[in-house]
Amino acid sequence: SSLKFEGRLIVQAQGDGPVRYVVADYDTEGHLRGYCRFDAEAVAAASTGFARPGAKTLLGQGVFVMTLDRGPDFERTQGITPIEGESLSLAAEHYFEQSEQVPTKVRLAVGSIQTDDRASWRAGGALIQLIAADDARGSTEEVWDRSRALFQTLADDELIDPTITPDRLLFRLFHEDGVRLENAVALRALCRCSPDRIKAVLASFGPEERADMVEQDGKIRVTCEYCASVYELAPEDVGAE
C-alpha cells in the first residue's frame, strides 16, 4: 500500500455546506483523534428526505485532503482533490486516482449496534489497492478485477460487527487467493494537545492579537477543538502582558 509509513496520517474534508470541516488524525502507534465543525440546524435541514445524507450533500463544494507527516527529518507531503461523489469513500478513491495514480477501492461504514444491553456507535473501513505488475508477479490486472468484485460484496454490518475480526473478514473475501495478516495495531483515542503546544500556537500570533485574547479576569483561555480540554494561561506566559 502507498500508505505504509511511520508517522502521522491526517485526512480532512472541508466545504461550504452544513458540515464545514471534518478531520481524522492518526499516527502509526495507534493513536487517533478527530473533529467535526458543523451547523446543527443546517445539517437537519439538508438531511430532510434522506435516510442518510451523503458527503456532497453535507459538505457541499470543497476539497478532500490527505497529509503524510513522517516526522521532523522528512518534509510533509500533501495531496488535495475536489470532493467527488456522495461518500467520503468515493472522495478517497478519487484522491488516490488523481494524486497518487494508484487504483484504489475504499469501503467505510458507521452504525449503532447493540452490545451488553446498550447501544453504541461503531465505525469500520477497508481499503485495497492495485499492486503494479513486475517481472516476478507478471500482470496483476486479472487479480485486481477479481479482488474488486469480491470487495464490492462487503456489507456495512460486516465492517462494524465486533464479532467479525479482520482475519475472518479477509478470509471470507479472499480465501481462494490466500490471506496474510500483518501485526494488528490497537486504536486508542489520544489527543496530543498540551500546555507547551498551546503556548507555541499562541506565540505564532502578534503581540496585539495576544493582548486581545485576554479575558476580563486577566486570563487567556484556549479550548482544544479535538478533545475539548480548556487551557488557562496567564498573559505573561505567552508575552501578552
PDB file of C-alpha atoms in Angstrom, residues 22-190:
ATOM      1  CA  VAL A  22     -14.095  17.146   9.339  1.00  0.00           C
ATOM      2  CA  VAL A  23     -10.663  15.724  10.159  1.00  0.00           C
ATOM      3  CA  ALA A  24      -9.172  12.465  11.422  1.00  0.00           C
ATOM      4  CA  ASP A  25      -5.594  12.465  12.732  1.00  0.00           C
ATOM      5  CA  TYR A  26      -3.885   9.065  13.117  1.00  0.00           C
ATOM      6  CA  ASP A  27      -0.358   8.017  13.998  1.00  0.00           C
ATOM      7  CA  THR A  28       1.212   4.629  13.400  1.00  0.00           C
ATOM      8  CA  GLU A  29       1.395   3.903  17.127  1.00  0.00           C
ATOM      9  CA  GLY A  30      -2.394   3.594  17.025  1.00  0.00           C
ATOM     10  CA  HIS A  31      -3.351   6.991  18.441  1.00  0.00           C
ATOM     11  CA  LEU A  32      -6.412   8.554  16.861  1.00  0.00           C
ATOM     12  CA  ARG A  33      -8.280  11.821  17.242  1.00  0.00           C
ATOM     13  CA  GLY A  34     -10.938  13.578  15.199  1.00  0.00           C
ATOM     14  CA  TYR A  35     -13.004  16.728  14.960  1.00  0.00           C
ATOM     15  CA  CYS A  36     -16.051  17.943  13.055  1.00  0.00           C
ATOM     16  CA  ARG A  37     -17.345  21.512  12.708  1.00  0.00           C
ATOM     17  CA  PHE A  38     -20.971  21.805  11.615  1.00  0.00           C
ATOM     18  CA  ASP A  39     -24.173  23.828  11.856  1.00  0.00           C
ATOM     19  CA  ALA A  40     -26.706  21.527  13.539  1.00  0.00           C
ATOM     20  CA  GLU A  41     -29.770  23.334  12.159  1.00  0.00           C
ATOM     21  CA  ALA A  42     -28.353  23.396   8.635  1.00  0.00           C
ATOM     22  CA  VAL A  43     -27.484  19.688   8.865  1.00  0.00           C
ATOM     23  CA  ALA A  44     -31.063  18.889   9.938  1.00  0.00           C
ATOM     24  CA  ALA A  45     -32.484  20.942   7.061  1.00  0.00           C
ATOM     25  CA  ALA A  46     -30.148  19.355   4.492  1.00  0.00           C
ATOM     26  CA  SER A  47     -30.997  15.878   5.802  1.00  0.00           C
ATOM     27  CA  THR A  48     -34.739  16.238   5.195  1.00  0.00           C
ATOM     28  CA  GLY A  49     -35.880  13.485   2.866  1.00  0.00           C
ATOM     29  CA  PHE A  50     -32.649  11.492   3.187  1.00  0.00           C
ATOM     30  CA  ALA A  51     -32.267   8.300   5.202  1.00  0.00           C
ATOM     31  CA  ARG A  52     -28.552   9.069   5.328  1.00  0.00           C
ATOM     32  CA  PRO A  53     -27.362  12.231   3.527  1.00  0.00           C
ATOM     33  CA  GLY A  54     -24.071  11.888   1.685  1.00  0.00           C
ATOM     34  CA  ALA A  55     -20.805  13.776   1.741  1.00  0.00           C
ATOM     35  CA  LYS A  56     -21.688  16.049  -1.167  1.00  0.00           C
ATOM     36  CA  THR A  57     -24.983  16.993   0.473  1.00  0.00           C
ATOM     37  CA  LEU A  58     -23.369  17.778   3.819  1.00  0.00           C
ATOM     38  CA  LEU A  59     -20.014  19.205   2.733  1.00  0.00           C
ATOM     39  CA  GLY A  60     -21.103  20.959  -0.451  1.00  0.00           C
ATOM     40  CA  GLN A  61     -18.362  22.214  -2.740  1.00  0.00           C
ATOM     41  CA  GLY A  62     -14.996  21.587  -1.191  1.00  0.00           C
ATOM     42  CA  VAL A  63     -11.775  19.628  -1.072  1.00  0.00           C
ATOM     43  CA  PHE A  64     -10.507  16.313   0.247  1.00  0.00           C
ATOM     44  CA  VAL A  65      -7.005  16.492   1.729  1.00  0.00           C
ATOM     45  CA  MET A  66      -4.555  13.802   2.814  1.00  0.00           C
ATOM     46  CA  THR A  67      -1.327  14.700   4.613  1.00  0.00           C
ATOM     47  CA  LEU A  68       1.552  12.363   5.480  1.00  0.00           C
ATOM     48  CA  ASP A  69       3.849  13.543   8.268  1.00  0.00           C
ATOM     49  CA  ARG A  70       6.871  11.263   8.629  1.00  0.00           C
ATOM     50  CA  GLY A  71       8.456  13.341  11.381  1.00  0.00           C
ATOM     51  CA  PRO A  72      10.952  16.203  11.642  1.00  0.00           C
ATOM     52  CA  ASP A  73      13.505  14.563   9.327  1.00  0.00           C
ATOM     53  CA  PHE A  74      11.110  14.480   6.374  1.00  0.00           C
ATOM     54  CA  GLU A  75       9.098  17.067   4.504  1.00  0.00           C
ATOM     55  CA  ARG A  76       5.339  16.789   4.878  1.00  0.00           C
ATOM     56  CA  THR A  77       3.569  15.567   1.759  1.00  0.00           C
ATOM     57  CA  GLN A  78       0.023  16.624   0.979  1.00  0.00           C
ATOM     58  CA  GLY A  79      -2.475  15.942  -1.770  1.00  0.00           C
ATOM     59  CA  ILE A  80      -5.664  17.915  -2.438  1.00  0.00           C
ATOM     60  CA  THR A  81      -8.546  16.917  -4.706  1.00  0.00           C
ATOM     61  CA  PRO A  82     -12.135  18.164  -5.126  1.00  0.00           C
ATOM     62  CA  ILE A  83     -14.814  16.284  -3.204  1.00  0.00           C
ATOM     63  CA  GLU A  84     -16.411  13.858  -5.655  1.00  0.00           C
ATOM     64  CA  GLY A  85     -19.431  11.622  -5.109  1.00  0.00           C
ATOM     65  CA  GLU A  86     -21.841  11.211  -2.225  1.00  0.00           C
ATOM     66  CA  SER A  87     -19.476   9.458   0.194  1.00  0.00           C
ATOM     67  CA  LEU A  88     -16.074  10.023   1.750  1.00  0.00           C
ATOM     68  CA  SER A  89     -15.002   6.625   0.420  1.00  0.00           C
ATOM     69  CA  LEU A  90     -15.574   7.871  -3.149  1.00  0.00           C
ATOM     70  CA  ALA A  91     -13.698  11.064  -2.300  1.00  0.00           C
ATOM     71  CA  ALA A  92     -10.775   8.948  -1.053  1.00  0.00           C
ATOM     72  CA  GLU A  93     -10.814   6.793  -4.193  1.00  0.00           C
ATOM     73  CA  HIS A  94     -10.777   9.931  -6.326  1.00  0.00           C
ATOM     74  CA  TYR A  95      -7.832  11.249  -4.294  1.00  0.00           C
ATOM     75  CA  PHE A  96      -5.738   8.111  -4.893  1.00  0.00           C
ATOM     76  CA  GLU A  97      -6.652   8.114  -8.578  1.00  0.00           C
ATOM     77  CA  GLN A  98      -5.750  11.776  -9.109  1.00  0.00           C
ATOM     78  CA  SER A  99      -2.919  12.409  -6.633  1.00  0.00           C
ATOM     79  CA  GLU A 100      -1.240   9.011  -6.284  1.00  0.00           C
ATOM     80  CA  GLN A 101      -2.213   7.378  -9.603  1.00  0.00           C
ATOM     81  CA  VAL A 102      -2.910   4.175  -7.658  1.00  0.00           C
ATOM     82  CA  PRO A 103      -6.191   2.345  -8.400  1.00  0.00           C
ATOM     83  CA  THR A 104      -7.903   2.028  -5.012  1.00  0.00           C
ATOM     84  CA  LYS A 105     -11.214   0.876  -3.584  1.00  0.00           C
ATOM     85  CA  VAL A 106     -12.436   2.051  -0.178  1.00  0.00           C
ATOM     86  CA  ARG A 107     -15.386   0.923   1.924  1.00  0.00           C
ATOM     87  CA  LEU A 108     -16.492   2.802   5.047  1.00  0.00           C
ATOM     88  CA  ALA A 109     -19.354   2.064   7.418  1.00  0.00           C
ATOM     89  CA  VAL A 110     -20.757   3.538  10.604  1.00  0.00           C
ATOM     90  CA  GLY A 111     -23.747   2.474  12.643  1.00  0.00           C
ATOM     91  CA  SER A 112     -25.286   1.815  16.020  1.00  0.00           C
ATOM     92  CA  ILE A 113     -25.080  -1.721  17.373  1.00  0.00           C
ATOM     93  CA  GLN A 114     -26.491  -3.358  20.478  1.00  0.00           C
ATOM     94  CA  THR A 115     -23.940  -4.844  22.886  1.00  0.00           C
ATOM     95  CA  ASP A 116     -24.346  -5.799  26.554  1.00  0.00           C
ATOM     96  CA  ASP A 117     -27.850  -4.333  26.758  1.00  0.00           C
ATOM     97  CA  ARG A 118     -26.760  -0.954  25.443  1.00  0.00           C
ATOM     98  CA  ALA A 119     -26.377   0.705  22.085  1.00  0.00           C
ATOM     99  CA  SER A 120     -23.017   2.007  20.915  1.00  0.00           C
ATOM    100  CA  TRP A 121     -21.658   3.544  17.742  1.00  0.00           C
ATOM    101  CA  ARG A 122     -19.000   1.754  15.725  1.00  0.00           C
ATOM    102  CA  ALA A 123     -17.128   2.581  12.556  1.00  0.00           C
ATOM    103  CA  GLY A 124     -15.139   0.357  10.249  1.00  0.00           C
ATOM    104  CA  GLY A 125     -13.362   0.537   6.950  1.00  0.00           C
ATOM    105  CA  ALA A 126     -11.370  -1.403   4.400  1.00  0.00           C
ATOM    106  CA  LEU A 127      -9.063  -0.437   1.556  1.00  0.00           C
ATOM    107  CA  ILE A 128      -7.492  -2.371  -1.298  1.00  0.00           C
ATOM    108  CA  GLN A 129      -5.005  -1.128  -3.881  1.00  0.00           C
ATOM    109  CA  LEU A 130      -3.618  -2.437  -7.130  1.00  0.00           C
ATOM    110  CA  ILE A 131      -0.021  -3.650  -6.936  1.00  0.00           C
ATOM    111  CA  ALA A 132       1.861  -2.733 -10.085  1.00  0.00           C
ATOM    112  CA  ALA A 133       2.988  -5.522 -12.385  1.00  0.00           C
ATOM    113  CA  ASP A 134       6.648  -6.542 -12.362  1.00  0.00           C
ATOM    114  CA  ASP A 135       8.825  -9.388 -13.633  1.00  0.00           C
ATOM    115  CA  ALA A 136       8.155 -11.520 -10.551  1.00  0.00           C
ATOM    116  CA  ARG A 137       4.379 -11.024 -10.437  1.00  0.00           C
ATOM    117  CA  GLY A 138       3.595 -10.567 -14.074  1.00  0.00           C
ATOM    118  CA  SER A 139       0.305  -8.865 -14.887  1.00  0.00           C
ATOM    119  CA  THR A 140      -1.870  -8.061 -11.854  1.00  0.00           C
ATOM    120  CA  GLU A 141      -4.935  -6.799 -13.726  1.00  0.00           C
ATOM    121  CA  GLU A 142      -6.876 -10.083 -13.572  1.00  0.00           C
ATOM    122  CA  VAL A 143      -6.285 -10.423  -9.827  1.00  0.00           C
ATOM    123  CA  TRP A 144      -7.280  -6.776  -9.357  1.00  0.00           C
ATOM    124  CA  ASP A 145     -10.537  -7.217 -11.270  1.00  0.00           C
ATOM    125  CA  ARG A 146     -11.447 -10.277  -9.181  1.00  0.00           C
ATOM    126  CA  SER A 147     -10.458  -8.566  -5.926  1.00  0.00           C
ATOM    127  CA  ARG A 148     -12.591  -5.521  -6.736  1.00  0.00           C
ATOM    128  CA  ALA A 149     -15.601  -7.719  -7.453  1.00  0.00           C
ATOM    129  CA  LEU A 150     -15.194  -9.568  -4.150  1.00  0.00           C
ATOM    130  CA  PHE A 151     -14.561  -6.318  -2.280  1.00  0.00           C
ATOM    131  CA  GLN A 152     -17.843  -4.892  -3.546  1.00  0.00           C
ATOM    132  CA  THR A 153     -19.717  -7.675  -1.730  1.00  0.00           C
ATOM    133  CA  LEU A 154     -18.682  -6.236   1.652  1.00  0.00           C
ATOM    134  CA  ALA A 155     -21.727  -5.231   3.680  1.00  0.00           C
ATOM    135  CA  ASP A 156     -21.815  -2.395   6.206  1.00  0.00           C
ATOM    136  CA  ASP A 157     -22.745  -4.734   9.040  1.00  0.00           C
ATOM    137  CA  GLU A 158     -19.655  -6.859   8.349  1.00  0.00           C
ATOM    138  CA  LEU A 159     -17.421  -3.823   8.807  1.00  0.00           C
ATOM    139  CA  ILE A 160     -18.900  -2.792  12.163  1.00  0.00           C
ATOM    140  CA  ASP A 161     -19.753  -6.186  13.682  1.00  0.00           C
ATOM    141  CA  PRO A 162     -17.412  -6.648  16.694  1.00  0.00           C
ATOM    142  CA  THR A 163     -17.629 -10.435  16.340  1.00  0.00           C
ATOM    143  CA  ILE A 164     -16.129 -10.371  12.835  1.00  0.00           C
ATOM    144  CA  THR A 165     -12.386  -9.946  13.273  1.00  0.00           C
ATOM    145  CA  PRO A 166     -10.187  -8.647  10.426  1.00  0.00           C
ATOM    146  CA  ASP A 167      -8.729 -12.090   9.754  1.00  0.00           C
ATOM    147  CA  ARG A 168     -12.210 -13.636   9.493  1.00  0.00           C
ATOM    148  CA  LEU A 169     -13.381 -10.860   7.191  1.00  0.00           C
ATOM    149  CA  LEU A 170     -10.365 -11.128   4.899  1.00  0.00           C
ATOM    150  CA  PHE A 171     -10.665 -14.907   4.780  1.00  0.00           C
ATOM    151  CA  ARG A 172     -14.328 -14.593   3.785  1.00  0.00           C
ATOM    152  CA  LEU A 173     -13.364 -12.378   0.873  1.00  0.00           C
ATOM    153  CA  PHE A 174     -10.053 -13.716  -0.365  1.00  0.00           C
ATOM    154  CA  HIS A 175      -9.615 -17.273   0.935  1.00  0.00           C
ATOM    155  CA  GLU A 176      -9.069 -18.584  -2.598  1.00  0.00           C
ATOM    156  CA  ASP A 177      -6.026 -16.338  -3.048  1.00  0.00           C
ATOM    157  CA  GLY A 178      -4.562 -16.789   0.429  1.00  0.00           C
ATOM    158  CA  VAL A 179      -4.531 -14.212   3.211  1.00  0.00           C
ATOM    159  CA  ARG A 180      -1.529 -12.903   5.137  1.00  0.00           C
ATOM    160  CA  LEU A 181      -2.019 -10.522   8.061  1.00  0.00           C
ATOM    161  CA  GLU A 182       0.447  -8.034   9.465  1.00  0.00           C
ATOM    162  CA  ASN A 183       0.560  -7.475  13.215  1.00  0.00           C
ATOM    163  CA  ALA A 184      -2.566  -5.667  14.378  1.00  0.00           C
ATOM    164  CA  VAL A 185      -2.314  -2.192  15.919  1.00  0.00           C
ATOM    165  CA  ALA A 186      -4.883  -1.383  18.605  1.00  0.00           C
ATOM    166  CA  LEU A 187      -6.503   2.040  18.208  1.00  0.00           C
ATOM    167  CA  ARG A 188      -6.706   4.413  21.149  1.00  0.00           C
ATOM    168  CA  ALA A 189      -8.243   7.869  21.372  1.00  0.00           C
ATOM    169  CA  LEU A 190      -5.459  10.260  22.313  1.00  0.00           C
TER     170      LEU A 190
END
